[in-house]
Amino acid sequence: QIADQQVFGVLTKPSKTGIFPIIIGVAGSAGWGEHHYGYLERYLEMGFAVFSLHSFKSRNVESTVGEQLTVTIPMMIHDAFMALNKLAQNKNIDASRAGLTGWSLGGGVALFSGWSPIQEAISPNFSPTPLFGRFYLDFRKKRRVDLQLLASRIPVWIRCG
């Protein structure tokens, strides 16, 4: 069952002391790459704590490229919300100022985590903001749609083509 799955991640806080907003990072189908960590580093520099969620490694999966059934968007959304619930217990984390960022498959996680029915069903006490996501859809390989969610409480920018 999804609820019984043990999942881990890495929490990194800025070097200064204080209470920090949190950004949960979610990798794409190929797992974590150096460029993903670069984005998390930028969030750190801006004063956010960051949590790199490891939904794949927690399930002994390296990649879901070519098949999306071993680790799915719903599994990863659940992982992210359960991580946020756990992170809320840390006295240096302000879980009321939480965001999700993701790339490819992780962008889908960031996108759908902002949908209020999902938030209310999984974790009614927290509503993380989908900050940045890249979510690719391929319709019968005829065209690629690149949906880029830059920020939620600000109008969403979507590029298709």
mmCIF file of C-alpha atoms in Angstrom:
data_model
loop_
_atom_site.group_PDB
_atom_site.id
_atom_site.type_symbol
_atom_site.label_atom_id
_atom_site.label_comp_id
_atom_site.label_asym_id
_atom_site.label_seq_id
_atom_site.Cartn_x
_atom_site.Cartn_y
_atom_site.Cartn_z
ATOM 1 C CA GLN A 1 0.000 0.000 0.000
ATOM 2 C CA ILE A 2 1.116 3.550 -0.672
ATOM 3 C CA ALA A 3 0.490 4.561 2.944
ATOM 4 C CA ASP A 4 2.910 1.891 4.197
ATOM 5 C CA GLN A 5 5.793 2.902 1.924
ATOM 6 C CA GLN A 6 8.854 4.275 3.715
ATOM 7 C CA VAL A 7 10.265 7.201 1.760
ATOM 8 C CA PHE A 8 13.325 9.310 2.447
ATOM 9 C CA GLY A 9 14.789 12.582 1.334
ATOM 10 C CA VAL A 10 17.522 15.046 2.206
ATOM 11 C CA LEU A 11 16.771 18.223 4.151
ATOM 12 C CA THR A 12 19.190 21.123 3.708
ATOM 13 C CA LYS A 13 18.762 24.400 5.554
ATOM 14 C CA PRO A 14 20.430 27.751 4.932
ATOM 15 C CA SER A 15 23.600 28.339 6.949
ATOM 16 C CA LYS A 16 21.999 31.062 9.063
ATOM 17 C CA THR A 17 19.732 30.244 12.002
ATOM 18 C CA GLY A 18 16.003 30.805 11.940
ATOM 19 C CA ILE A 19 12.689 29.397 10.812
ATOM 20 C CA PHE A 20 12.582 28.789 7.078
ATOM 21 C CA PRO A 21 9.952 28.273 4.403
ATOM 22 C CA ILE A 22 10.423 24.889 2.735
ATOM 23 C CA ILE A 23 10.712 23.840 -0.908
ATOM 24 C CA ILE A 24 10.228 20.135 -1.649
ATOM 25 C CA GLY A 25 12.017 19.103 -4.832
ATOM 26 C CA VAL A 26 10.711 16.200 -6.925
ATOM 27 C CA ALA A 27 12.849 14.578 -9.631
ATOM 28 C CA GLY A 28 11.731 13.488 -13.066
ATOM 29 C CA SER A 29 11.569 10.026 -14.609
ATOM 30 C CA ALA A 30 15.354 9.743 -14.921
ATOM 31 C CA GLY A 31 15.894 10.586 -11.252
ATOM 32 C CA TRP A 32 17.968 13.377 -9.765
ATOM 33 C CA GLY A 33 20.475 15.172 -11.992
ATOM 34 C CA GLU A 34 23.068 17.820 -11.189
ATOM 35 C CA HIS A 35 20.932 20.556 -12.759
ATOM 36 C CA HIS A 36 18.100 19.720 -10.332
ATOM 37 C CA TYR A 37 20.437 20.216 -7.392
ATOM 38 C CA GLY A 38 21.463 23.537 -8.941
ATOM 39 C CA TYR A 39 17.880 24.778 -8.658
ATOM 40 C CA LEU A 40 17.695 23.611 -5.041
ATOM 41 C CA GLU A 41 20.960 25.444 -4.345
ATOM 42 C CA ARG A 42 19.407 28.649 -5.682
ATOM 43 C CA TYR A 43 16.423 28.220 -3.361
ATOM 44 C CA LEU A 44 18.868 27.790 -0.452
ATOM 45 C CA GLU A 45 20.622 31.001 -1.416
ATOM 46 C CA MET A 46 17.238 32.765 -1.344
ATOM 47 C CA GLY A 47 16.672 31.648 2.264
ATOM 48 C CA PHE A 48 14.506 28.556 1.751
ATOM 49 C CA ALA A 49 15.146 25.193 3.340
ATOM 50 C CA VAL A 50 15.034 22.493 0.662
ATOM 51 C CA PHE A 51 14.055 18.845 0.800
ATOM 52 C CA SER A 52 15.052 16.590 -2.085
ATOM 53 C CA LEU A 53 12.441 13.840 -2.112
ATOM 54 C CA HIS A 54 13.744 10.413 -3.151
ATOM 55 C CA SER A 55 10.601 8.538 -4.183
ATOM 56 C CA PHE A 56 12.539 6.335 -6.642
ATOM 57 C CA LYS A 57 15.445 5.230 -4.451
ATOM 58 C CA SER A 58 13.005 4.600 -1.591
ATOM 59 C CA ARG A 59 11.392 1.975 -3.823
ATOM 60 C CA ASN A 60 14.679 0.628 -5.270
ATOM 61 C CA VAL A 61 13.856 2.152 -8.670
ATOM 62 C CA GLU A 62 16.496 3.987 -10.721
ATOM 63 C CA SER A 63 14.288 5.363 -13.478
ATOM 64 C CA THR A 64 10.754 5.251 -14.824
ATOM 65 C CA VAL A 65 11.725 6.356 -18.326
ATOM 66 C CA GLY A 66 9.600 4.267 -20.699
ATOM 67 C CA GLU A 67 7.286 2.999 -17.975
ATOM 68 C CA GLN A 68 5.460 5.030 -15.383
ATOM 69 C CA LEU A 69 3.929 2.285 -13.235
ATOM 70 C CA THR A 70 6.608 1.480 -10.636
ATOM 71 C CA VAL A 71 6.547 5.048 -9.289
ATOM 72 C CA THR A 72 3.520 7.103 -10.312
ATOM 73 C CA ILE A 73 2.490 10.734 -9.923
ATOM 74 C CA PRO A 74 -0.113 9.796 -7.254
ATOM 75 C CA MET A 75 2.563 7.899 -5.286
ATOM 76 C CA MET A 76 4.935 10.843 -5.474
ATOM 77 C CA ILE A 77 2.223 13.341 -4.481
ATOM 78 C CA HIS A 78 1.484 11.198 -1.438
ATOM 79 C CA ASP A 79 5.218 11.014 -0.663
ATOM 80 C CA ALA A 80 5.531 14.809 -0.889
ATOM 81 C CA PHE A 81 2.589 15.456 1.419
ATOM 82 C CA MET A 82 3.781 12.886 3.958
ATOM 83 C CA ALA A 83 7.245 14.486 3.829
ATOM 84 C CA LEU A 84 5.651 17.881 4.463
ATOM 85 C CA ASN A 85 3.741 16.462 7.441
ATOM 86 C CA LYS A 86 7.023 15.153 8.857
ATOM 87 C CA LEU A 87 8.949 18.349 8.067
ATOM 88 C CA ALA A 88 6.290 20.365 9.912
ATOM 89 C CA GLN A 89 7.556 18.766 13.128
ATOM 90 C CA ASN A 90 10.973 20.405 12.658
ATOM 91 C CA LYS A 91 11.149 23.600 14.739
ATOM 92 C CA ASN A 92 13.179 25.344 12.009
ATOM 93 C CA ILE A 93 10.646 24.685 9.226
ATOM 94 C CA ASP A 94 7.582 26.831 8.567
ATOM 95 C CA ALA A 95 5.359 24.296 6.803
ATOM 96 C CA SER A 96 2.681 26.941 6.267
ATOM 97 C CA ARG A 97 5.078 28.467 3.714
ATOM 98 C CA ALA A 98 5.770 25.349 1.646
ATOM 99 C CA GLY A 99 6.267 24.887 -2.057
ATOM 100 C CA LEU A 100 6.891 22.040 -4.479
ATOM 101 C CA THR A 101 9.204 22.158 -7.452
ATOM 102 C CA GLY A 102 9.709 19.404 -9.978
ATOM 103 C CA TRP A 103 10.915 18.489 -13.419
ATOM 104 C CA SER A 104 9.227 16.255 -15.994
ATOM 105 C CA LEU A 105 7.405 13.607 -13.917
ATOM 106 C CA GLY A 106 8.166 15.747 -10.858
ATOM 107 C CA GLY A 107 6.622 18.717 -12.672
ATOM 108 C CA GLY A 108 3.402 16.698 -12.885
ATOM 109 C CA VAL A 109 3.662 16.134 -9.142
ATOM 110 C CA ALA A 110 4.109 19.890 -8.582
ATOM 111 C CA LEU A 111 1.197 20.669 -10.896
ATOM 112 C CA PHE A 112 -1.338 18.234 -9.456
ATOM 113 C CA SER A 113 -0.316 18.864 -5.833
ATOM 114 C CA GLY A 114 -1.798 22.338 -6.212
ATOM 115 C CA TRP A 115 -5.280 20.949 -6.886
ATOM 116 C CA SER A 116 -7.371 21.590 -3.778
ATOM 117 C CA PRO A 117 -9.304 18.256 -3.849
ATOM 118 C CA ILE A 118 -5.969 16.420 -3.641
ATOM 119 C CA GLN A 119 -4.711 18.702 -0.879
ATOM 120 C CA GLU A 120 -7.907 18.278 1.141
ATOM 121 C CA ALA A 121 -7.956 14.492 0.735
ATOM 122 C CA ILE A 122 -4.310 13.842 1.583
ATOM 123 C CA SER A 123 -3.326 16.591 3.982
ATOM 124 C CA PRO A 124 -5.988 19.145 4.897
ATOM 125 C CA ASN A 125 -3.619 21.055 7.218
ATOM 126 C CA PHE A 126 -1.113 21.937 4.501
ATOM 127 C CA SER A 127 -1.438 23.305 1.004
ATOM 128 C CA PRO A 128 1.971 23.510 -0.656
ATOM 129 C CA THR A 129 2.316 25.943 -3.514
ATOM 130 C CA PRO A 130 3.431 24.474 -6.845
ATOM 131 C CA LEU A 131 6.316 26.842 -7.556
ATOM 132 C CA PHE A 132 7.979 25.522 -10.650
ATOM 133 C CA GLY A 133 7.365 22.496 -12.751
ATOM 134 C CA ARG A 134 8.066 21.213 -16.198
ATOM 135 C CA PHE A 135 5.594 18.613 -17.320
ATOM 136 C CA TYR A 136 5.843 17.088 -20.788
ATOM 137 C CA LEU A 137 2.951 15.502 -22.605
ATOM 138 C CA ASP A 138 3.353 13.648 -25.884
ATOM 139 C CA PHE A 139 0.164 13.118 -27.856
ATOM 140 C CA ARG A 140 0.802 10.137 -30.172
ATOM 141 C CA LYS A 141 4.287 11.540 -30.865
ATOM 142 C CA LYS A 142 2.770 14.123 -33.215
ATOM 143 C CA ARG A 143 3.573 17.083 -31.005
ATOM 144 C CA ARG A 144 5.033 17.921 -27.660
ATOM 145 C CA VAL A 145 3.258 20.128 -25.179
ATOM 146 C CA ASP A 146 5.496 21.804 -22.629
ATOM 147 C CA LEU A 147 3.542 23.003 -19.636
ATOM 148 C CA GLN A 148 5.618 25.195 -17.397
ATOM 149 C CA LEU A 149 4.125 26.226 -14.082
ATOM 150 C CA LEU A 150 6.158 29.111 -12.709
ATOM 151 C CA ALA A 151 4.161 30.089 -9.641
ATOM 152 C CA SER A 152 0.718 29.342 -8.374
ATOM 153 C CA ARG A 153 -0.730 32.304 -6.522
ATOM 154 C CA ILE A 154 0.407 34.356 -9.500
ATOM 155 C CA PRO A 155 -1.116 33.661 -12.941
ATOM 156 C CA VAL A 156 0.206 30.441 -14.450
ATOM 157 C CA TRP A 157 2.203 30.654 -17.670
ATOM 158 C CA ILE A 158 1.649 27.795 -20.103
ATOM 159 C CA ARG A 159 3.561 27.312 -23.336
ATOM 160 C CA CYS A 160 2.316 24.788 -25.859
ATOM 161 C CA GLY A 161 3.839 23.762 -29.149
#
